[in-house]
Amino acid sequence: MEGLERQEGLESREAGGFRERKEPEGSDARVRIPRMRVMAPSDFRPDFDPNVLAAGGGKVPASPAGRYAPSPSGDLHLGNLRTAVLAWLFARHAGYAFRMRVDDIDAQRSSSEAAARQLEDLASVGIDHDGPVTSQQENLNHYATALRKLQAAGLVYECYCSRKDIQEATRAPHARPGIYPGTCRSLNSAERVAARQELREQGRVPALRLAAGVDSWQVKEAFSAKATDGVYRDEVDDMVLRRGGNVMPGCAPGEDGDDGAGGHANDYAYNLAVVVDDALTGVRQVVRGDDLLSSAPRQAYVAHLLGLDPVEYVHVPLVLGPGGKRLAKRDGAVTLRDMDSPVEALRWILDSLGDAVDVARDAVDSLGDAVGVATEHSNDEAYSRDGVDSSVDTGQRGYSSNSAQRILTQALETFDPAKLPREPVWWNGITR
């Protein structure tokens, strides 16, 4: 395809922060590796995080971190909260900072109200974090910069396929199921012009895809049973970096909602966004549900192309509802706000961790007792002033996130990741 023509000889060509090595005559291999920029001596000081620098975040003190990054489309259920507690435990156990991020790249499905409720619920089960809460909507300029770097290296091409086109192509003989076959990658210049014009007449712009140079990639995986000796490998394809769609409102003819990177402005794909997000905040450990395991190699490959150091992944089992499917609101009272108090949720989460933590049940029960006693005296001014805890995030007298933090701190002191159950956790309601 254009911009990816094979060079011959042994010279190299630099473009946009990447170096293309020209292979010997007769070789079909194309190798592009990130080109090191010329750094000032001060850049090599150990207190500067190289990933933050590479992502355009400036010189900030190095502080390896874990993170939790919910999408604000509704209240968190117990499965989400359990994963958040595990992310906090793994990070603190490793001596890392812990970051909190709102993954609101899908602006249409996200709301500030949902984000606020999620943050309240996380605090209610004792999860604290270091530094400010960040959001993906704050990082749009950094996504554009990353995309331009990949474009300058000849690693991005336009895709004109509809969803129907892609579905039909992946069902073809010899196609890899679920993997984009690169239909638009091999188009010549005239075909591109015609396809682009056809979309433009429909008021649409093409998607932008990564021209992957590998079929698979491996990542460091510290927990999943699908990993072998701490390594997990899976397929990589020409993934979407920015989605296509309708031309942005207010754009003049031919502008295509251009934000400087070419194409539909700001509609970046998660696989690009999350890599940049993590780099900007020094994240080196990603703990999340194992339904996202197969996306890790894709994200790690994008990080590699952007010159970022790899992160370590920890994919933990999901919580399943009574029907054996991933826990959801259809399974009844599954959110913290459905329960009598946050103590019920915290107790269930800690019980679900099995022998990985050793927290005296009576310590959690005593926290629940305090809630009950304070609730009985909710109209007693003297008790509210002098009682165990008189104000809370969730609006329940007798409970504060500080109390839950003390319980989580006890859990952290005994946390043993090797004893964490590797099977899915079943939810069958709260046992009081």
Short mmCIF file of C-alpha atoms in Angstrom, two decimals:
data_model
loop_
_atom_site.label_atom_id
_atom_site.label_comp_id
_atom_site.label_asym_id
_atom_site.label_seq_id
_atom_site.Cartn_x
_atom_site.Cartn_y
_atom_site.Cartn_z
CA MET A 1 0.00 0.00 0.00
CA GLU A 2 0.95 3.63 -0.26
CA GLY A 3 3.55 4.67 2.29
CA LEU A 4 4.44 1.05 3.04
CA GLU A 5 6.40 0.17 -0.08
CA ARG A 6 9.35 -2.12 0.60
CA GLN A 7 12.77 -0.53 0.32
CA GLU A 8 15.86 -2.41 -0.70
CA GLY A 9 19.41 -2.19 0.59
CA LEU A 10 20.53 -1.56 4.11
CA GLU A 11 20.02 2.18 4.55
CA SER A 12 17.37 3.55 6.86
CA ARG A 13 14.75 6.30 6.51
CA GLU A 14 13.42 8.37 9.39
CA ALA A 15 9.90 9.76 9.59
CA GLY A 16 7.87 11.13 12.45
CA GLY A 17 9.79 9.56 15.28
CA PHE A 18 10.19 6.11 13.67
CA ARG A 19 12.95 4.50 11.68
CA GLU A 20 12.30 2.11 8.81
CA ARG A 21 15.09 -0.37 8.22
CA LYS A 22 15.60 -1.30 4.60
CA GLU A 23 16.04 -5.04 4.25
CA PRO A 24 18.52 -6.77 1.94
CA GLU A 25 17.41 -7.41 -1.62
CA GLY A 26 15.13 -10.41 -1.85
CA SER A 27 13.70 -10.02 1.65
CA ASP A 28 9.96 -9.50 2.06
CA ALA A 29 10.26 -8.27 5.62
CA ARG A 30 9.44 -4.72 6.61
CA VAL A 31 10.63 -3.67 10.02
CA ARG A 32 9.80 -0.39 11.69
CA ILE A 33 11.10 0.35 15.12
CA PRO A 34 10.69 3.50 17.18
CA ARG A 35 13.47 6.02 16.68
CA MET A 36 14.95 7.43 19.87
CA ARG A 37 14.66 11.19 19.89
CA VAL A 38 17.71 13.19 20.89
CA MET A 39 17.32 13.85 24.60
CA ALA A 40 18.97 16.38 26.82
CA PRO A 41 21.16 14.92 29.57
CA SER A 42 18.57 15.89 32.17
CA ASP A 43 16.02 13.64 30.45
CA PHE A 44 17.95 10.61 31.60
CA ARG A 45 17.56 11.46 35.27
CA PRO A 46 15.96 8.44 36.97
CA ASP A 47 13.24 10.59 38.56
CA PHE A 48 11.60 11.28 35.19
CA ASP A 49 9.15 8.70 33.87
CA PRO A 50 10.13 7.77 30.28
CA ASN A 51 6.58 6.72 29.34
CA VAL A 52 5.15 10.03 30.49
CA LEU A 53 7.81 11.83 28.47
CA ALA A 54 7.15 9.72 25.38
CA ALA A 55 3.40 10.33 25.64
CA GLY A 56 3.90 14.08 25.76
CA GLY A 57 3.17 14.51 29.45
CA GLY A 58 6.35 16.41 30.26
CA LYS A 59 8.95 15.83 32.95
CA VAL A 60 7.21 14.44 36.00
CA PRO A 61 8.65 12.44 38.90
CA ALA A 62 8.72 8.74 38.18
CA SER A 63 6.09 6.98 40.27
CA PRO A 64 5.05 3.57 38.88
CA ALA A 65 1.35 3.15 39.32
CA GLY A 66 -1.62 0.86 39.07
CA ARG A 67 -5.04 2.20 38.18
CA TYR A 68 -8.75 1.72 37.97
CA ALA A 69 -10.62 3.28 35.06
CA PRO A 70 -14.40 2.73 34.93
CA SER A 71 -16.60 3.90 32.08
CA PRO A 72 -19.27 6.27 33.47
CA SER A 73 -22.34 4.78 31.81
CA GLY A 74 -24.13 3.70 35.00
CA ASP A 75 -23.64 2.53 38.57
CA LEU A 76 -20.86 0.05 39.31
CA HIS A 77 -22.02 -3.44 40.25
CA LEU A 78 -20.29 -5.82 42.65
CA GLY A 79 -18.16 -7.32 39.89
CA ASN A 80 -16.80 -3.87 39.01
CA LEU A 81 -16.19 -3.03 42.68
CA ARG A 82 -14.42 -6.35 43.28
CA THR A 83 -12.07 -5.69 40.36
CA ALA A 84 -11.43 -2.18 41.69
CA VAL A 85 -10.53 -3.55 45.13
CA LEU A 86 -8.16 -6.05 43.50
CA ALA A 87 -6.55 -3.32 41.38
CA TRP A 88 -5.98 -1.31 44.59
CA LEU A 89 -4.59 -4.32 46.45
CA PHE A 90 -2.23 -5.35 43.65
CA ALA A 91 -0.89 -1.81 43.23
CA ARG A 92 -0.39 -1.12 46.93
CA HIS A 93 1.11 -4.59 47.42
CA ALA A 94 3.69 -3.79 44.72
CA GLY A 95 4.47 -0.45 46.36
CA TYR A 96 2.93 1.47 43.46
CA ALA A 97 0.86 4.61 43.45
CA PHE A 98 -2.80 4.15 42.54
CA ARG A 99 -4.45 6.31 39.88
CA MET A 100 -8.12 6.86 39.19
CA ARG A 101 -9.36 7.69 35.69
CA VAL A 102 -12.78 8.18 34.13
CA ASP A 103 -12.85 6.36 30.79
CA ASP A 104 -15.30 8.64 29.01
CA ILE A 105 -13.94 8.35 25.48
CA ASP A 106 -17.48 7.37 24.42
CA ALA A 107 -19.01 10.75 25.18
CA GLN A 108 -22.50 9.75 24.06
CA ARG A 109 -22.75 6.95 26.64
CA SER A 110 -20.92 8.77 29.44
CA SER A 111 -22.23 11.27 31.96
CA SER A 112 -20.66 13.37 34.69
CA GLU A 113 -23.45 12.29 37.05
CA ALA A 114 -22.59 8.61 36.59
CA ALA A 115 -18.88 9.38 37.06
CA ALA A 116 -19.59 11.17 40.36
CA ARG A 117 -21.70 8.28 41.64
CA GLN A 118 -19.02 5.76 40.69
CA LEU A 119 -16.32 7.70 42.50
CA GLU A 120 -18.53 7.94 45.59
CA ASP A 121 -19.13 4.19 45.55
CA LEU A 122 -15.44 3.41 45.15
CA ALA A 123 -14.63 5.63 48.13
CA SER A 124 -17.41 3.94 50.11
CA VAL A 125 -15.67 0.56 49.90
CA GLY A 126 -12.40 2.13 51.03
CA ILE A 127 -10.56 2.77 47.77
CA ASP A 128 -8.37 5.85 47.83
CA HIS A 129 -6.12 7.11 45.04
CA ASP A 130 -3.07 9.27 44.44
CA GLY A 131 -3.27 12.50 42.47
CA PRO A 132 -6.31 13.97 40.77
CA VAL A 133 -8.97 11.96 38.96
CA THR A 134 -8.25 12.23 35.24
CA SER A 135 -10.52 11.63 32.26
CA GLN A 136 -10.07 10.60 28.66
CA GLN A 137 -11.84 13.70 27.40
CA GLU A 138 -8.89 15.68 28.80
CA ASN A 139 -6.44 13.73 26.64
CA LEU A 140 -7.86 14.20 23.14
CA ASN A 141 -4.89 16.31 22.04
CA HIS A 142 -2.51 13.58 23.18
CA TYR A 143 -4.41 10.99 21.13
CA ALA A 144 -4.10 13.23 18.08
CA THR A 145 -0.36 13.53 18.64
CA ALA A 146 0.05 9.76 18.95
CA LEU A 147 -1.98 9.21 15.80
CA ARG A 148 0.13 11.70 13.86
CA LYS A 149 3.29 9.88 14.93
CA LEU A 150 1.94 6.63 13.56
CA GLN A 151 0.79 8.34 10.37
CA ALA A 152 4.19 9.93 9.84
CA ALA A 153 5.74 6.47 10.10
CA GLY A 154 3.45 5.14 7.34
CA LEU A 155 1.60 2.91 9.78
CA VAL A 156 -1.95 4.22 9.26
CA TYR A 157 -4.35 3.84 6.36
CA GLU A 158 -7.94 4.79 5.63
CA CYS A 159 -10.64 2.12 5.81
CA TYR A 160 -13.83 2.58 3.80
CA CYS A 161 -15.52 -0.67 4.82
CA SER A 162 -19.00 -0.75 6.32
CA ARG A 163 -19.85 -3.11 9.18
CA LYS A 164 -21.53 -5.39 6.66
CA ASP A 165 -18.40 -5.42 4.49
CA ILE A 166 -16.26 -6.43 7.47
CA GLN A 167 -18.67 -9.16 8.61
CA GLU A 168 -18.76 -10.69 5.15
CA ALA A 169 -14.98 -10.49 4.77
CA THR A 170 -14.32 -12.26 8.08
CA ARG A 171 -16.66 -15.11 7.06
CA ALA A 172 -14.73 -15.78 3.87
CA PRO A 173 -12.69 -19.00 3.52
CA HIS A 174 -9.23 -18.81 5.10
CA ALA A 175 -10.13 -15.60 6.97
CA ARG A 176 -9.20 -15.44 10.65
CA PRO A 177 -12.46 -15.21 12.65
CA GLY A 178 -12.98 -11.78 14.14
CA ILE A 179 -9.83 -10.39 12.52
CA TYR A 180 -10.00 -7.58 9.96
CA PRO A 181 -8.47 -9.03 6.76
CA GLY A 182 -6.88 -5.79 5.56
CA THR A 183 -9.33 -5.19 2.72
CA CYS A 184 -8.50 -1.50 2.32
CA ARG A 185 -4.80 -1.84 3.04
CA SER A 186 -3.94 -2.98 -0.48
CA LEU A 187 -5.98 -0.42 -2.41
CA ASN A 188 -4.10 1.64 -4.95
CA SER A 189 -4.23 5.42 -5.15
CA ALA A 190 -7.08 5.59 -7.65
CA GLU A 191 -9.19 3.15 -5.64
CA ARG A 192 -8.63 5.23 -2.50
CA VAL A 193 -9.70 8.44 -4.19
CA ALA A 194 -12.88 6.80 -5.49
CA ALA A 195 -13.75 5.20 -2.13
CA ARG A 196 -13.09 8.44 -0.25
CA GLN A 197 -15.31 10.39 -2.67
CA GLU A 198 -18.11 7.86 -2.34
CA LEU A 199 -18.10 8.21 1.44
CA ARG A 200 -17.91 11.99 1.23
CA GLU A 201 -21.05 12.04 -0.92
CA GLN A 202 -22.77 10.18 1.90
CA GLY A 203 -21.57 12.78 4.40
CA ARG A 204 -19.19 10.31 5.98
CA VAL A 205 -15.45 9.98 6.57
CA PRO A 206 -13.31 6.81 6.63
CA ALA A 207 -11.96 5.09 9.71
CA LEU A 208 -8.22 5.06 10.30
CA ARG A 209 -6.56 1.69 10.85
CA LEU A 210 -3.14 0.56 12.00
CA ALA A 211 -1.07 -1.19 9.35
CA ALA A 212 0.12 -3.91 11.70
CA GLY A 213 3.47 -5.49 10.90
CA VAL A 214 2.84 -8.61 13.00
CA ASP A 215 0.11 -11.24 13.32
CA SER A 216 0.46 -11.62 17.10
CA TRP A 217 2.11 -10.02 20.11
CA GLN A 218 2.94 -11.09 23.63
CA VAL A 219 2.50 -9.35 26.95
CA LYS A 220 3.54 -9.87 30.54
CA GLU A 221 0.56 -11.43 32.31
CA ALA A 222 0.92 -12.05 36.03
CA PHE A 223 -2.28 -13.92 36.85
CA SER A 224 -4.44 -15.37 34.09
CA ALA A 225 -4.45 -19.14 33.76
CA LYS A 226 -4.23 -18.63 29.98
CA ALA A 227 -0.70 -17.28 30.34
CA THR A 228 2.36 -19.52 30.10
CA ASP A 229 5.29 -18.70 32.36
CA GLY A 230 3.98 -15.18 32.84
CA VAL A 231 3.52 -14.53 29.12
CA TYR A 232 0.31 -14.30 27.11
CA ARG A 233 0.24 -14.11 23.32
CA ASP A 234 -2.71 -13.42 21.05
CA GLU A 235 -3.60 -12.16 17.60
CA VAL A 236 -3.07 -8.63 16.37
CA ASP A 237 -4.78 -7.21 13.29
CA ASP A 238 -5.16 -3.88 11.51
CA MET A 239 -7.16 -2.43 14.40
CA VAL A 240 -9.12 0.80 14.20
CA LEU A 241 -7.30 3.78 15.70
CA ARG A 242 -10.03 6.26 15.02
CA ARG A 243 -13.55 5.47 13.96
CA GLY A 244 -15.16 6.82 10.85
CA GLY A 245 -18.66 8.24 10.76
CA ASN A 246 -20.62 11.31 9.85
CA VAL A 247 -18.83 14.55 9.06
CA MET A 248 -18.66 16.75 12.14
CA PRO A 249 -21.38 19.45 12.23
CA GLY A 250 -20.28 22.90 11.11
CA CYS A 251 -17.39 21.74 8.94
CA ALA A 252 -16.94 23.29 5.52
CA PRO A 253 -17.12 20.98 2.48
CA GLY A 254 -13.98 18.90 2.25
CA GLU A 255 -12.89 19.52 5.83
CA ASP A 256 -14.23 16.16 7.07
CA GLY A 257 -14.17 17.32 10.67
CA ASP A 258 -10.40 17.44 10.47
CA ASP A 259 -8.66 17.90 13.82
CA GLY A 260 -5.15 17.90 12.40
CA ALA A 261 -4.71 14.16 12.23
CA GLY A 262 -7.02 13.62 9.27
CA GLY A 263 -10.56 12.25 9.43
CA HIS A 264 -13.40 12.32 11.94
CA ALA A 265 -12.38 14.58 14.81
CA ASN A 266 -11.98 13.14 18.32
CA ASP A 267 -13.63 9.75 17.74
CA TYR A 268 -10.59 7.79 18.89
CA ALA A 269 -10.69 4.06 19.46
CA TYR A 270 -10.15 2.67 22.94
CA ASN A 271 -7.11 0.62 21.92
CA LEU A 272 -5.23 3.83 21.13
CA ALA A 273 -6.67 5.98 23.90
CA VAL A 274 -5.99 3.61 26.79
CA VAL A 275 -2.34 3.21 25.80
CA VAL A 276 -1.80 6.96 25.84
CA ASP A 277 -3.83 7.39 29.05
CA ASP A 278 -1.75 4.86 30.96
CA ALA A 279 1.53 6.30 29.70
CA LEU A 280 0.57 9.84 30.73
CA THR A 281 0.00 8.80 34.35
CA GLY A 282 2.95 6.43 34.72
CA VAL A 283 0.81 3.29 34.87
CA ARG A 284 2.96 0.15 34.81
CA GLN A 285 0.41 -2.34 36.12
CA VAL A 286 -3.04 -2.88 34.65
CA VAL A 287 -5.50 -4.97 36.68
CA ARG A 288 -8.86 -5.63 35.04
CA GLY A 289 -11.40 -8.35 34.21
CA ASP A 290 -10.24 -11.29 32.12
CA ASP A 291 -12.84 -10.50 29.46
CA LEU A 292 -10.30 -7.90 28.29
CA LEU A 293 -7.37 -10.32 28.11
CA SER A 294 -7.43 -10.70 24.32
CA SER A 295 -7.15 -6.92 23.84
CA ALA A 296 -3.90 -6.69 25.83
CA PRO A 297 -1.58 -7.78 22.96
CA ARG A 298 -3.15 -5.22 20.63
CA GLN A 299 -2.69 -2.42 23.14
CA ALA A 300 0.84 -3.54 23.97
CA TYR A 301 1.72 -3.55 20.27
CA VAL A 302 0.46 0.02 19.85
CA ALA A 303 2.51 1.01 22.91
CA HIS A 304 5.58 -0.60 21.34
CA LEU A 305 5.12 1.35 18.11
CA LEU A 306 4.85 4.56 20.12
CA GLY A 307 8.14 3.78 21.88
CA LEU A 308 6.60 3.10 25.29
CA ASP A 309 7.91 0.64 27.85
CA PRO A 310 5.57 -2.34 28.35
CA VAL A 311 3.19 -2.62 31.27
CA GLU A 312 2.40 -5.71 33.31
CA TYR A 313 -1.14 -7.05 33.02
CA VAL A 314 -3.17 -8.80 35.72
CA HIS A 315 -6.45 -10.18 34.38
CA VAL A 316 -8.72 -11.42 37.14
CA PRO A 317 -11.82 -13.64 36.88
CA LEU A 318 -15.23 -12.09 36.37
CA VAL A 319 -18.16 -12.26 38.75
CA LEU A 320 -20.94 -14.33 37.20
CA GLY A 321 -24.66 -14.06 37.88
CA PRO A 322 -26.96 -16.99 38.73
CA GLY A 323 -27.36 -17.82 35.04
CA GLY A 324 -23.62 -18.19 34.50
CA LYS A 325 -23.28 -14.96 32.52
CA ARG A 326 -21.31 -11.88 33.52
CA LEU A 327 -23.01 -10.14 36.43
CA ALA A 328 -25.39 -7.40 35.32
CA LYS A 329 -28.32 -5.38 36.61
CA ARG A 330 -30.67 -8.09 35.32
CA ASP A 331 -29.48 -10.22 38.25
CA GLY A 332 -31.22 -8.05 40.83
CA ALA A 333 -29.70 -6.02 43.65
CA VAL A 334 -26.12 -6.00 42.44
CA THR A 335 -25.01 -2.39 42.90
CA LEU A 336 -23.83 -0.83 46.13
CA ARG A 337 -26.84 1.48 46.11
CA ASP A 338 -29.19 -1.49 45.98
CA MET A 339 -27.90 -2.70 49.34
CA ASP A 340 -28.69 -1.74 52.90
CA SER A 341 -25.17 -0.37 53.40
CA PRO A 342 -21.72 -0.38 51.77
CA VAL A 343 -20.65 -2.80 54.50
CA GLU A 344 -22.60 -5.58 52.80
CA ALA A 345 -20.71 -5.02 49.56
CA LEU A 346 -17.32 -4.79 51.29
CA ARG A 347 -17.98 -7.96 53.30
CA TRP A 348 -18.98 -9.90 50.18
CA ILE A 349 -15.96 -8.66 48.19
CA LEU A 350 -13.50 -9.64 50.91
CA ASP A 351 -15.16 -13.05 51.34
CA SER A 352 -14.87 -13.60 47.57
CA LEU A 353 -11.08 -13.20 47.75
CA GLY A 354 -10.80 -16.40 49.78
CA ASP A 355 -7.46 -17.03 51.45
CA ALA A 356 -5.79 -14.17 49.55
CA VAL A 357 -6.65 -11.85 52.44
CA ASP A 358 -7.03 -12.46 56.15
CA VAL A 359 -9.40 -9.93 57.62
CA ALA A 360 -11.26 -10.82 60.79
CA ARG A 361 -14.92 -11.01 59.87
CA ASP A 362 -15.84 -9.42 63.17
CA ALA A 363 -13.89 -6.31 62.10
CA VAL A 364 -16.20 -5.90 59.11
CA ASP A 365 -19.23 -6.90 61.17
CA SER A 366 -18.39 -4.28 63.78
CA LEU A 367 -18.41 -1.68 61.02
CA GLY A 368 -21.85 -2.91 60.04
CA ASP A 369 -22.98 -2.81 63.67
CA ALA A 370 -21.84 0.81 63.88
CA VAL A 371 -24.01 1.62 60.87
CA GLY A 372 -26.99 -0.05 62.45
CA VAL A 373 -26.57 1.61 65.83
CA ALA A 374 -26.04 5.03 64.29
CA THR A 375 -29.09 4.60 62.09
CA GLU A 376 -31.23 3.87 65.13
CA HIS A 377 -30.02 7.16 66.63
CA SER A 378 -30.18 9.14 63.39
CA ASN A 379 -32.39 11.80 65.01
CA ASP A 380 -30.32 11.99 68.19
CA GLU A 381 -28.26 15.17 67.93
CA ALA A 382 -25.92 14.14 70.72
CA TYR A 383 -25.19 10.79 69.11
CA SER A 384 -24.68 12.37 65.71
CA ARG A 385 -22.15 14.71 67.27
CA ASP A 386 -20.31 12.20 69.45
CA GLY A 387 -21.04 8.83 67.85
CA VAL A 388 -18.76 6.57 65.87
CA ASP A 389 -19.10 8.32 62.46
CA SER A 390 -21.70 10.98 61.84
CA SER A 391 -21.42 11.73 58.12
CA VAL A 392 -20.78 9.73 55.03
CA ASP A 393 -20.37 9.80 51.27
CA THR A 394 -23.39 7.52 50.76
CA GLY A 395 -25.70 9.50 52.99
CA GLN A 396 -25.86 6.81 55.68
CA ARG A 397 -25.14 7.91 59.21
CA GLY A 398 -22.63 5.81 61.07
CA TYR A 399 -20.47 5.00 58.04
CA SER A 400 -17.51 6.76 56.48
CA SER A 401 -15.07 5.81 53.76
CA ASN A 402 -12.29 6.20 56.35
CA SER A 403 -13.73 3.21 58.22
CA ALA A 404 -13.73 1.13 55.04
CA GLN A 405 -10.17 2.24 54.25
CA ARG A 406 -9.04 0.85 57.59
CA ILE A 407 -10.58 -2.50 56.69
CA LEU A 408 -8.89 -2.49 53.26
CA THR A 409 -5.57 -1.61 54.90
CA GLN A 410 -5.92 -4.71 57.07
CA ALA A 411 -6.61 -6.73 53.93
CA LEU A 412 -3.52 -5.27 52.26
CA GLU A 413 -1.29 -6.27 55.17
CA THR A 414 -2.16 -9.92 54.57
CA PHE A 415 -2.73 -9.87 50.79
CA ASP A 416 -1.17 -12.86 49.02
CA PRO A 417 -1.84 -12.80 45.25
CA ALA A 418 -0.78 -16.44 44.93
CA LYS A 419 -3.80 -17.48 47.02
CA LEU A 420 -6.34 -15.54 44.98
CA PRO A 421 -8.95 -17.85 43.37
CA ARG A 422 -8.47 -18.19 39.62
CA GLU A 423 -11.97 -19.41 38.88
CA PRO A 424 -14.93 -17.12 38.14
CA VAL A 425 -16.82 -15.94 41.20
CA TRP A 426 -20.52 -16.71 41.40
CA TRP A 427 -23.01 -14.21 42.76
CA ASN A 428 -26.05 -15.67 44.50
CA GLY A 429 -27.10 -12.73 46.58
CA ILE A 430 -25.99 -11.37 49.94
CA THR A 431 -25.97 -13.80 52.86
CA ARG A 432 -26.65 -11.83 56.01
#
